[in-house]
């Protein structure tokens, strides 16, 4: 930080103040309010709040639906981020070979970035429609072969495919950039020493890719959480039978459809703690094992 | 290449072809379906034969639905939020990198903390704030009944941002990724830049506008495009903060597109897919035209 040239005392505060004001209103204040309402109840007929201690937490924590929803959310975070990262990693490894297909693939694989998760939800809902969509002929031959409106497994398959589709660009580009910055000489030296392609993959490429893999895992886990809302709201609305009712969606329904402000705020506060804990764990524990030097 | 790797290269080619097909297939289905008429579609179900109704479908979307108006809303909200985020990122990063006072570390930490929790996780309290932005002023003034003893009644200011462009765009700006990127960029600039400007008699603000801003054109532009697309595809916040269909964004509008069919009828999928094209075409063209910038933006945000 040797750029710190100017000695003005208050000018930096003025320069940063617009961002600080925006952050105060739409980041710090909402975080505070989530915790505030988790310890308060709204008085009936409007008219302020009433301190109720841990009562909201007791209510939420004794609701089995909260626990299944939290468990589902954690499972979704793990499965959604790992499936999309593995797909993007395989594609990045292939594109890194510098074959004739690579430039075209680099171009095409960024396109999903332009399609909103909600739009791809609408599109996949049509493509996977059991009666009108691409699998309709199979459904006619084997009735009940595919029905995401009734069978939760089918619904999840549909959501995971949509998630992979929209998560590919970001992960692919970052991993490909990481792979291409691995010096070619390392490959050559290892090949001369008799290391085959598989050996080089596990002993050179993947270890040297850990910084990129780390950042991709952190971002994908956070992204899978907030991205899931658009997919679920457009494709399944938490159904069938509540099978895809992730915590983000449940909070939305509790707050905006059932008008349970304190309940929704309590769950928001707990979701924030979970996400902050996951991120902190990644930075404090996992990042230590990441090799940054080349 | 290093060794004879024909079989590996064949596998890699096949994998990339499969990847491209996976990405392109839904888009192709959308375009083909959008060319069919509702009648064709009911007769043939899902088919890959293009029809001749593309123009007709677009005309219908243009005249009968709110999507054109909502596309305009999307443009305003995405532009405002991306521009705002670039502006905030630029000034804050300048304050953090170029000034000596140590408290700027705390400013930076306060900004970075916002990256951890996206807006989508806290729509409920954020909605409350947007419903009355004057709320914290009221709360402070009424602390311990202060305002009431002075003026006879508790202070009750109201400023509702719901259903406005500002209410949709400003909360999207409360995210520190842009600042992080600009700080990383400023740190790569030569140390003597500010010194030279001062010797030439430029004030810190003048240095910022006349030297730093032109130098940052590239990174700011890729950041802008990246954030513009991010604002365009945002779903959850527009959905909750905007209730009037006239003010809604196109992405949300598409999910609620009224295709003129009743509840029990089969939806007019060709019309819906024409709508999907309309919602997607602007960011898609933007990505196609600015490939390099986007990629650079994505890579910057990784650091």
PDB file of N, CA, C and O in Angstrom, chain A residues 141-207:
ATOM      1  N   UNK A 141     -45.320 -43.478 -24.556  1.00  0.00           N
ATOM      2  CA  UNK A 141     -44.985 -44.901 -24.622  1.00  0.00           C
ATOM      3  C   UNK A 141     -45.019 -45.545 -23.243  1.00  0.00           C
ATOM      4  O   UNK A 141     -45.580 -46.604 -23.052  1.00  0.00           O
ATOM      5  N   UNK A 142     -44.375 -44.873 -22.279  1.00  0.00           N
ATOM      6  CA  UNK A 142     -44.363 -45.389 -20.906  1.00  0.00           C
ATOM      7  C   UNK A 142     -45.033 -44.368 -20.003  1.00  0.00           C
ATOM      8  O   UNK A 142     -44.369 -43.454 -19.527  1.00  0.00           O
ATOM      9  N   UNK A 143     -46.348 -44.509 -19.785  1.00  0.00           N
ATOM     10  CA  UNK A 143     -47.039 -43.504 -18.974  1.00  0.00           C
ATOM     11  C   UNK A 143     -46.375 -43.377 -17.600  1.00  0.00           C
ATOM     12  O   UNK A 143     -45.992 -44.360 -16.988  1.00  0.00           O
ATOM     13  N   UNK A 144     -46.200 -42.127 -17.152  1.00  0.00           N
ATOM     14  CA  UNK A 144     -45.585 -41.880 -15.857  1.00  0.00           C
ATOM     15  C   UNK A 144     -44.084 -41.926 -15.879  1.00  0.00           C
ATOM     16  O   UNK A 144     -43.440 -41.897 -14.839  1.00  0.00           O
ATOM     17  N   UNK A 145     -43.480 -41.976 -17.084  1.00  0.00           N
ATOM     18  CA  UNK A 145     -42.025 -42.027 -17.181  1.00  0.00           C
ATOM     19  C   UNK A 145     -41.391 -40.753 -16.637  1.00  0.00           C
ATOM     20  O   UNK A 145     -40.370 -40.783 -15.974  1.00  0.00           O
ATOM     21  N   UNK A 146     -42.001 -39.628 -16.908  1.00  0.00           N
ATOM     22  CA  UNK A 146     -41.421 -38.339 -16.525  1.00  0.00           C
ATOM     23  C   UNK A 146     -42.533 -37.390 -16.109  1.00  0.00           C
ATOM     24  O   UNK A 146     -43.387 -37.052 -16.921  1.00  0.00           O
ATOM     25  N   UNK A 147     -42.569 -36.998 -14.842  1.00  0.00           N
ATOM     26  CA  UNK A 147     -43.532 -35.972 -14.466  1.00  0.00           C
ATOM     27  C   UNK A 147     -43.026 -35.134 -13.298  1.00  0.00           C
ATOM     28  O   UNK A 147     -43.260 -35.456 -12.140  1.00  0.00           O
ATOM     29  N   UNK A 148     -42.320 -34.041 -13.604  1.00  0.00           N
ATOM     30  CA  UNK A 148     -41.752 -33.223 -12.529  1.00  0.00           C
ATOM     31  C   UNK A 148     -42.807 -32.531 -11.672  1.00  0.00           C
ATOM     32  O   UNK A 148     -42.460 -31.995 -10.621  1.00  0.00           O
ATOM     33  N   UNK A 149     -44.062 -32.535 -12.108  1.00  0.00           N
ATOM     34  CA  UNK A 149     -45.068 -31.880 -11.261  1.00  0.00           C
ATOM     35  C   UNK A 149     -45.483 -32.769 -10.100  1.00  0.00           C
ATOM     36  O   UNK A 149     -46.025 -32.290  -9.112  1.00  0.00           O
ATOM     37  N   UNK A 150     -45.261 -34.090 -10.248  1.00  0.00           N
ATOM     38  CA  UNK A 150     -45.691 -35.018  -9.211  1.00  0.00           C
ATOM     39  C   UNK A 150     -44.505 -35.660  -8.519  1.00  0.00           C
ATOM     40  O   UNK A 150     -44.501 -35.834  -7.307  1.00  0.00           O
ATOM     41  N   UNK A 151     -43.474 -35.999  -9.310  1.00  0.00           N
ATOM     42  CA  UNK A 151     -42.350 -36.741  -8.756  1.00  0.00           C
ATOM     43  C   UNK A 151     -41.209 -35.796  -8.355  1.00  0.00           C
ATOM     44  O   UNK A 151     -40.586 -35.179  -9.208  1.00  0.00           O
ATOM     45  N   UNK A 152     -40.940 -35.673  -7.038  1.00  0.00           N
ATOM     46  CA  UNK A 152     -39.923 -34.724  -6.588  1.00  0.00           C
ATOM     47  C   UNK A 152     -38.541 -35.009  -7.181  1.00  0.00           C
ATOM     48  O   UNK A 152     -37.771 -34.061  -7.429  1.00  0.00           O
ATOM     49  N   UNK A 153     -38.216 -36.298  -7.424  1.00  0.00           N
ATOM     50  CA  UNK A 153     -36.894 -36.605  -7.998  1.00  0.00           C
ATOM     51  C   UNK A 153     -36.763 -35.939  -9.364  1.00  0.00           C
ATOM     52  O   UNK A 153     -35.745 -35.331  -9.689  1.00  0.00           O
ATOM     53  N   UNK A 154     -37.833 -36.026 -10.165  1.00  0.00           N
ATOM     54  CA  UNK A 154     -37.807 -35.395 -11.484  1.00  0.00           C
ATOM     55  C   UNK A 154     -37.682 -33.879 -11.357  1.00  0.00           C
ATOM     56  O   UNK A 154     -36.967 -33.238 -12.127  1.00  0.00           O
ATOM     57  N   UNK A 155     -38.398 -33.305 -10.377  1.00  0.00           N
ATOM     58  CA  UNK A 155     -38.312 -31.855 -10.175  1.00  0.00           C
ATOM     59  C   UNK A 155     -36.876 -31.448  -9.871  1.00  0.00           C
ATOM     60  O   UNK A 155     -36.353 -30.479 -10.413  1.00  0.00           O
ATOM     61  N   UNK A 156     -36.233 -32.211  -8.968  1.00  0.00           N
ATOM     62  CA  UNK A 156     -34.847 -31.883  -8.612  1.00  0.00           C
ATOM     63  C   UNK A 156     -33.924 -32.015  -9.811  1.00  0.00           C
ATOM     64  O   UNK A 156     -33.061 -31.175 -10.021  1.00  0.00           O
ATOM     65  N   UNK A 157     -34.104 -33.075 -10.615  1.00  0.00           N
ATOM     66  CA  UNK A 157     -33.261 -33.239 -11.807  1.00  0.00           C
ATOM     67  C   UNK A 157     -33.373 -31.998 -12.688  1.00  0.00           C
ATOM     68  O   UNK A 157     -32.374 -31.420 -13.124  1.00  0.00           O
ATOM     69  N   UNK A 158     -34.625 -31.556 -12.891  1.00  0.00           N
ATOM     70  CA  UNK A 158     -34.879 -30.390 -13.733  1.00  0.00           C
ATOM     71  C   UNK A 158     -34.171 -29.155 -13.165  1.00  0.00           C
ATOM     72  O   UNK A 158     -33.517 -28.401 -13.896  1.00  0.00           O
ATOM     73  N   UNK A 159     -34.274 -28.964 -11.852  1.00  0.00           N
ATOM     74  CA  UNK A 159     -33.670 -27.772 -11.229  1.00  0.00           C
ATOM     75  C   UNK A 159     -32.149 -27.837 -11.312  1.00  0.00           C
ATOM     76  O   UNK A 159     -31.491 -26.841 -11.631  1.00  0.00           O
ATOM     77  N   UNK A 160     -31.577 -29.025 -11.068  1.00  0.00           N
ATOM     78  CA  UNK A 160     -30.118 -29.142 -11.121  1.00  0.00           C
ATOM     79  C   UNK A 160     -29.603 -28.910 -12.537  1.00  0.00           C
ATOM     80  O   UNK A 160     -28.563 -28.272 -12.732  1.00  0.00           O
ATOM     81  N   UNK A 161     -30.330 -29.428 -13.540  1.00  0.00           N
ATOM     82  CA  UNK A 161     -29.885 -29.197 -14.925  1.00  0.00           C
ATOM     83  C   UNK A 161     -29.917 -27.698 -15.234  1.00  0.00           C
ATOM     84  O   UNK A 161     -28.964 -27.140 -15.783  1.00  0.00           O
ATOM     85  N   UNK A 162     -31.005 -27.037 -14.827  1.00  0.00           N
ATOM     86  CA  UNK A 162     -31.096 -25.595 -15.069  1.00  0.00           C
ATOM     87  C   UNK A 162     -29.976 -24.859 -14.351  1.00  0.00           C
ATOM     88  O   UNK A 162     -29.390 -23.907 -14.881  1.00  0.00           O
ATOM     89  N   UNK A 163     -29.655 -25.309 -13.142  1.00  0.00           N
ATOM     90  CA  UNK A 163     -28.591 -24.658 -12.375  1.00  0.00           C
ATOM     91  C   UNK A 163     -27.235 -24.822 -13.071  1.00  0.00           C
ATOM     92  O   UNK A 163     -26.467 -23.868 -13.193  1.00  0.00           O
ATOM     93  N   UNK A 164     -26.945 -26.054 -13.538  1.00  0.00           N
ATOM     94  CA  UNK A 164     -25.678 -26.279 -14.248  1.00  0.00           C
ATOM     95  C   UNK A 164     -25.619 -25.375 -15.471  1.00  0.00           C
ATOM     96  O   UNK A 164     -24.623 -24.713 -15.736  1.00  0.00           O
ATOM     97  N   UNK A 165     -26.747 -25.334 -16.202  1.00  0.00           N
ATOM     98  CA  UNK A 165     -26.789 -24.536 -17.424  1.00  0.00           C
ATOM     99  C   UNK A 165     -26.412 -23.088 -17.139  1.00  0.00           C
ATOM    100  O   UNK A 165     -25.602 -22.500 -17.843  1.00  0.00           O
ATOM    101  N   UNK A 166     -27.003 -22.506 -16.092  1.00  0.00           N
ATOM    102  CA  UNK A 166     -26.716 -21.079 -15.904  1.00  0.00           C
ATOM    103  C   UNK A 166     -25.419 -20.846 -15.147  1.00  0.00           C
ATOM    104  O   UNK A 166     -24.910 -19.728 -15.170  1.00  0.00           O
ATOM    105  N   UNK A 167     -24.852 -21.869 -14.499  1.00  0.00           N
ATOM    106  CA  UNK A 167     -23.614 -21.647 -13.741  1.00  0.00           C
ATOM    107  C   UNK A 167     -22.364 -21.883 -14.583  1.00  0.00           C
ATOM    108  O   UNK A 167     -21.274 -21.525 -14.170  1.00  0.00           O
ATOM    109  N   UNK A 168     -22.504 -22.512 -15.775  1.00  0.00           N
ATOM    110  CA  UNK A 168     -21.315 -22.874 -16.554  1.00  0.00           C
ATOM    111  C   UNK A 168     -20.403 -21.681 -16.877  1.00  0.00           C
ATOM    112  O   UNK A 168     -19.207 -21.746 -16.600  1.00  0.00           O
ATOM    113  N   UNK A 169     -20.904 -20.543 -17.424  1.00  0.00           N
ATOM    114  CA  UNK A 169     -19.982 -19.528 -17.950  1.00  0.00           C
ATOM    115  C   UNK A 169     -18.931 -19.076 -16.949  1.00  0.00           C
ATOM    116  O   UNK A 169     -17.740 -19.129 -17.224  1.00  0.00           O
ATOM    117  N   UNK A 170     -19.388 -18.624 -15.797  1.00  0.00           N
ATOM    118  CA  UNK A 170     -18.509 -18.051 -14.805  1.00  0.00           C
ATOM    119  C   UNK A 170     -17.411 -19.034 -14.390  1.00  0.00           C
ATOM    120  O   UNK A 170     -16.219 -18.744 -14.471  1.00  0.00           O
ATOM    121  N   UNK A 171     -17.838 -20.240 -13.984  1.00  0.00           N
ATOM    122  CA  UNK A 171     -16.898 -21.255 -13.516  1.00  0.00           C
ATOM    123  C   UNK A 171     -15.943 -21.664 -14.625  1.00  0.00           C
ATOM    124  O   UNK A 171     -14.736 -21.775 -14.402  1.00  0.00           O
ATOM    125  N   UNK A 172     -16.491 -21.870 -15.822  1.00  0.00           N
ATOM    126  CA  UNK A 172     -15.682 -22.304 -16.962  1.00  0.00           C
ATOM    127  C   UNK A 172     -14.568 -21.302 -17.257  1.00  0.00           C
ATOM    128  O   UNK A 172     -13.401 -21.677 -17.405  1.00  0.00           O
ATOM    129  N   UNK A 173     -14.924 -20.015 -17.331  1.00  0.00           N
ATOM    130  CA  UNK A 173     -13.937 -18.998 -17.687  1.00  0.00           C
ATOM    131  C   UNK A 173     -12.828 -18.922 -16.640  1.00  0.00           C
ATOM    132  O   UNK A 173     -11.638 -18.890 -16.970  1.00  0.00           O
ATOM    133  N   UNK A 174     -13.215 -18.911 -15.373  1.00  0.00           N
ATOM    134  CA  UNK A 174     -12.201 -18.773 -14.326  1.00  0.00           C
ATOM    135  C   UNK A 174     -11.274 -19.987 -14.322  1.00  0.00           C
ATOM    136  O   UNK A 174     -10.050 -19.855 -14.251  1.00  0.00           O
ATOM    137  N   UNK A 175     -11.848 -21.196 -14.451  1.00  0.00           N
ATOM    138  CA  UNK A 175     -11.006 -22.396 -14.435  1.00  0.00           C
ATOM    139  C   UNK A 175     -10.113 -22.452 -15.670  1.00  0.00           C
ATOM    140  O   UNK A 175      -8.938 -22.817 -15.584  1.00  0.00           O
ATOM    141  N   UNK A 176     -10.674 -22.065 -16.822  1.00  0.00           N
ATOM    142  CA  UNK A 176      -9.873 -22.100 -18.051  1.00  0.00           C
ATOM    143  C   UNK A 176      -8.697 -21.128 -17.964  1.00  0.00           C
ATOM    144  O   UNK A 176      -7.569 -21.468 -18.338  1.00  0.00           O
ATOM    145  N   UNK A 177      -8.959 -19.911 -17.437  1.00  0.00           N
ATOM    146  CA  UNK A 177      -7.868 -18.944 -17.273  1.00  0.00           C
ATOM    147  C   UNK A 177      -6.784 -19.514 -16.366  1.00  0.00           C
ATOM    148  O   UNK A 177      -5.593 -19.365 -16.625  1.00  0.00           O
ATOM    149  N   UNK A 178      -7.224 -20.168 -15.289  1.00  0.00           N
ATOM    150  CA  UNK A 178      -6.258 -20.774 -14.368  1.00  0.00           C
ATOM    151  C   UNK A 178      -5.429 -21.837 -15.068  1.00  0.00           C
ATOM    152  O   UNK A 178      -4.202 -21.875 -14.935  1.00  0.00           O
ATOM    153  N   UNK A 179      -6.091 -22.702 -15.841  1.00  0.00           N
ATOM    154  CA  UNK A 179      -5.372 -23.779 -16.523  1.00  0.00           C
ATOM    155  C   UNK A 179      -4.376 -23.221 -17.529  1.00  0.00           C
ATOM    156  O   UNK A 179      -3.262 -23.727 -17.675  1.00  0.00           O
ATOM    157  N   UNK A 180      -4.780 -22.146 -18.229  1.00  0.00           N
ATOM    158  CA  UNK A 180      -3.903 -21.632 -19.280  1.00  0.00           C
ATOM    159  C   UNK A 180      -2.697 -20.902 -18.721  1.00  0.00           C
ATOM    160  O   UNK A 180      -1.710 -20.719 -19.425  1.00  0.00           O
ATOM    161  N   UNK A 181      -2.760 -20.501 -17.447  1.00  0.00           N
ATOM    162  CA  UNK A 181      -1.597 -19.820 -16.889  1.00  0.00           C
ATOM    163  C   UNK A 181      -0.586 -20.817 -16.314  1.00  0.00           C
ATOM    164  O   UNK A 181       0.457 -20.418 -15.811  1.00  0.00           O
ATOM    165  N   UNK A 182      -0.890 -22.133 -16.409  1.00  0.00           N
ATOM    166  CA  UNK A 182       0.101 -23.125 -15.991  1.00  0.00           C
ATOM    167  C   UNK A 182       1.148 -23.238 -17.093  1.00  0.00           C
ATOM    168  O   UNK A 182       0.800 -23.515 -18.238  1.00  0.00           O
ATOM    169  N   UNK A 183       2.426 -23.016 -16.776  1.00  0.00           N
ATOM    170  CA  UNK A 183       3.444 -22.991 -17.832  1.00  0.00           C
ATOM    171  C   UNK A 183       3.528 -24.323 -18.580  1.00  0.00           C
ATOM    172  O   UNK A 183       3.452 -25.391 -17.967  1.00  0.00           O
ATOM    173  N   UNK A 184       3.692 -24.220 -19.886  1.00  0.00           N
ATOM    174  CA  UNK A 184       3.764 -25.407 -20.729  1.00  0.00           C
ATOM    175  C   UNK A 184       4.993 -26.255 -20.392  1.00  0.00           C
ATOM    176  O   UNK A 184       4.980 -27.474 -20.520  1.00  0.00           O
ATOM    177  N   UNK A 185       6.044 -25.573 -19.925  1.00  0.00           N
ATOM    178  CA  UNK A 185       7.298 -26.292 -19.631  1.00  0.00           C
ATOM    179  C   UNK A 185       7.079 -27.368 -18.568  1.00  0.00           C
ATOM    180  O   UNK A 185       7.712 -28.423 -18.612  1.00  0.00           O
ATOM    181  N   UNK A 186       6.185 -27.092 -17.620  1.00  0.00           N
ATOM    182  CA  UNK A 186       5.903 -28.085 -16.577  1.00  0.00           C
ATOM    183  C   UNK A 186       5.372 -29.368 -17.200  1.00  0.00           C
ATOM    184  O   UNK A 186       5.787 -30.477 -16.845  1.00  0.00           O
ATOM    185  N   UNK A 187       4.425 -29.194 -18.143  1.00  0.00           N
ATOM    186  CA  UNK A 187       3.860 -30.349 -18.845  1.00  0.00           C
ATOM    187  C   UNK A 187       4.960 -31.123 -19.552  1.00  0.00           C
ATOM    188  O   UNK A 187       5.044 -32.342 -19.470  1.00  0.00           O
ATOM    189  N   UNK A 188       5.806 -30.352 -20.263  1.00  0.00           N
ATOM    190  CA  UNK A 188       6.837 -31.011 -21.065  1.00  0.00           C
ATOM    191  C   UNK A 188       7.792 -31.782 -20.163  1.00  0.00           C
ATOM    192  O   UNK A 188       8.122 -32.944 -20.419  1.00  0.00           O
ATOM    193  N   UNK A 189       8.228 -31.118 -19.086  1.00  0.00           N
ATOM    194  CA  UNK A 189       9.174 -31.768 -18.175  1.00  0.00           C
ATOM    195  C   UNK A 189       8.575 -33.048 -17.610  1.00  0.00           C
ATOM    196  O   UNK A 189       9.226 -34.105 -17.555  1.00  0.00           O
ATOM    197  N   UNK A 190       7.304 -32.975 -17.214  1.00  0.00           N
ATOM    198  CA  UNK A 190       6.668 -34.149 -16.626  1.00  0.00           C
ATOM    199  C   UNK A 190       6.529 -35.255 -17.665  1.00  0.00           C
ATOM    200  O   UNK A 190       6.717 -36.442 -17.362  1.00  0.00           O
ATOM    201  N   UNK A 191       6.214 -34.854 -18.922  1.00  0.00           N
ATOM    202  CA  UNK A 191       6.049 -35.858 -19.968  1.00  0.00           C
ATOM    203  C   UNK A 191       7.374 -36.571 -20.249  1.00  0.00           C
ATOM    204  O   UNK A 191       7.411 -37.780 -20.446  1.00  0.00           O
ATOM    205  N   UNK A 192       8.450 -35.790 -20.212  1.00  0.00           N
ATOM    206  CA  UNK A 192       9.769 -36.398 -20.430  1.00  0.00           C
ATOM    207  C   UNK A 192      10.084 -37.382 -19.310  1.00  0.00           C
ATOM    208  O   UNK A 192      10.649 -38.452 -19.527  1.00  0.00           O
ATOM    209  N   UNK A 193       9.662 -37.023 -18.093  1.00  0.00           N
ATOM    210  CA  UNK A 193       9.879 -37.935 -16.968  1.00  0.00           C
ATOM    211  C   UNK A 193       8.945 -39.129 -16.993  1.00  0.00           C
ATOM    212  O   UNK A 193       8.950 -39.948 -16.071  1.00  0.00           O
ATOM    213  N   UNK A 194       8.099 -39.200 -18.009  1.00  0.00           N
ATOM    214  CA  UNK A 194       7.264 -40.379 -18.171  1.00  0.00           C
ATOM    215  C   UNK A 194       5.890 -40.285 -17.537  1.00  0.00           C
ATOM    216  O   UNK A 194       5.205 -41.297 -17.377  1.00  0.00           O
ATOM    217  N   UNK A 195       5.456 -39.074 -17.165  1.00  0.00           N
ATOM    218  CA  UNK A 195       4.123 -38.945 -16.588  1.00  0.00           C
ATOM    219  C   UNK A 195       3.088 -38.886 -17.705  1.00  0.00           C
ATOM    220  O   UNK A 195       3.182 -38.050 -18.596  1.00  0.00           O
ATOM    221  N   UNK A 196       2.100 -39.760 -17.658  1.00  0.00           N
ATOM    222  CA  UNK A 196       1.044 -39.771 -18.664  1.00  0.00           C
ATOM    223  C   UNK A 196       0.048 -38.651 -18.408  1.00  0.00           C
ATOM    224  O   UNK A 196       0.148 -37.933 -17.419  1.00  0.00           O
ATOM    225  N   UNK A 197      -0.919 -38.504 -19.324  1.00  0.00           N
ATOM    226  CA  UNK A 197      -1.912 -37.425 -19.180  1.00  0.00           C
ATOM    227  C   UNK A 197      -2.666 -37.470 -17.853  1.00  0.00           C
ATOM    228  O   UNK A 197      -2.896 -36.430 -17.232  1.00  0.00           O
ATOM    229  N   UNK A 198      -3.058 -38.663 -17.391  1.00  0.00           N
ATOM    230  CA  UNK A 198      -3.807 -38.752 -16.130  1.00  0.00           C
ATOM    231  C   UNK A 198      -2.948 -38.315 -14.962  1.00  0.00           C
ATOM    232  O   UNK A 198      -3.373 -37.583 -14.086  1.00  0.00           O
ATOM    233  N   UNK A 199      -1.711 -38.808 -14.966  1.00  0.00           N
ATOM    234  CA  UNK A 199      -0.771 -38.465 -13.905  1.00  0.00           C
ATOM    235  C   UNK A 199      -0.562 -36.952 -13.869  1.00  0.00           C
ATOM    236  O   UNK A 199      -0.560 -36.334 -12.799  1.00  0.00           O
ATOM    237  N   UNK A 200      -0.426 -36.326 -15.040  1.00  0.00           N
ATOM    238  CA  UNK A 200      -0.202 -34.882 -15.086  1.00  0.00           C
ATOM    239  C   UNK A 200      -1.437 -34.130 -14.607  1.00  0.00           C
ATOM    240  O   UNK A 200      -1.330 -33.095 -13.975  1.00  0.00           O
ATOM    241  N   UNK A 201      -2.622 -34.683 -14.923  1.00  0.00           N
ATOM    242  CA  UNK A 201      -3.856 -34.041 -14.465  1.00  0.00           C
ATOM    243  C   UNK A 201      -3.874 -33.948 -12.940  1.00  0.00           C
ATOM    244  O   UNK A 201      -4.136 -32.890 -12.367  1.00  0.00           O
ATOM    245  N   UNK A 202      -3.546 -35.092 -12.285  1.00  0.00           N
ATOM    246  CA  UNK A 202      -3.681 -35.101 -10.830  1.00  0.00           C
ATOM    247  C   UNK A 202      -2.471 -34.515 -10.116  1.00  0.00           C
ATOM    248  O   UNK A 202      -2.588 -34.052  -8.992  1.00  0.00           O
ATOM    249  N   UNK A 203      -1.288 -34.571 -10.756  1.00  0.00           N
ATOM    250  CA  UNK A 203      -0.101 -34.082 -10.053  1.00  0.00           C
ATOM    251  C   UNK A 203       0.321 -32.681 -10.455  1.00  0.00           C
ATOM    252  O   UNK A 203       1.079 -32.037  -9.736  1.00  0.00           O
ATOM    253  N   UNK A 204      -0.168 -32.181 -11.593  1.00  0.00           N
ATOM    254  CA  UNK A 204       0.233 -30.830 -12.005  1.00  0.00           C
ATOM    255  C   UNK A 204      -0.969 -29.912 -12.132  1.00  0.00           C
ATOM    256  O   UNK A 204      -1.069 -28.901 -11.445  1.00  0.00           O
ATOM    257  N   UNK A 205      -1.911 -30.299 -13.010  1.00  0.00           N
ATOM    258  CA  UNK A 205      -2.986 -29.361 -13.314  1.00  0.00           C
ATOM    259  C   UNK A 205      -3.865 -29.065 -12.099  1.00  0.00           C
ATOM    260  O   UNK A 205      -4.052 -27.915 -11.732  1.00  0.00           O
ATOM    261  N   UNK A 206      -4.397 -30.120 -11.474  1.00  0.00           N
ATOM    262  CA  UNK A 206      -5.326 -29.862 -10.369  1.00  0.00           C
ATOM    263  C   UNK A 206      -4.637 -29.172  -9.182  1.00  0.00           C
ATOM    264  O   UNK A 206      -5.200 -28.214  -8.647  1.00  0.00           O
ATOM    265  N   UNK A 207      -3.439 -29.605  -8.752  1.00  0.00           N
ATOM    266  CA  UNK A 207      -2.804 -28.872  -7.641  1.00  0.00           C
ATOM    267  C   UNK A 207      -2.557 -27.403  -7.966  1.00  0.00           C
ATOM    268  O   UNK A 207      -2.773 -26.543  -7.119  1.00  0.00           O
TER     269      UNK A 207
END
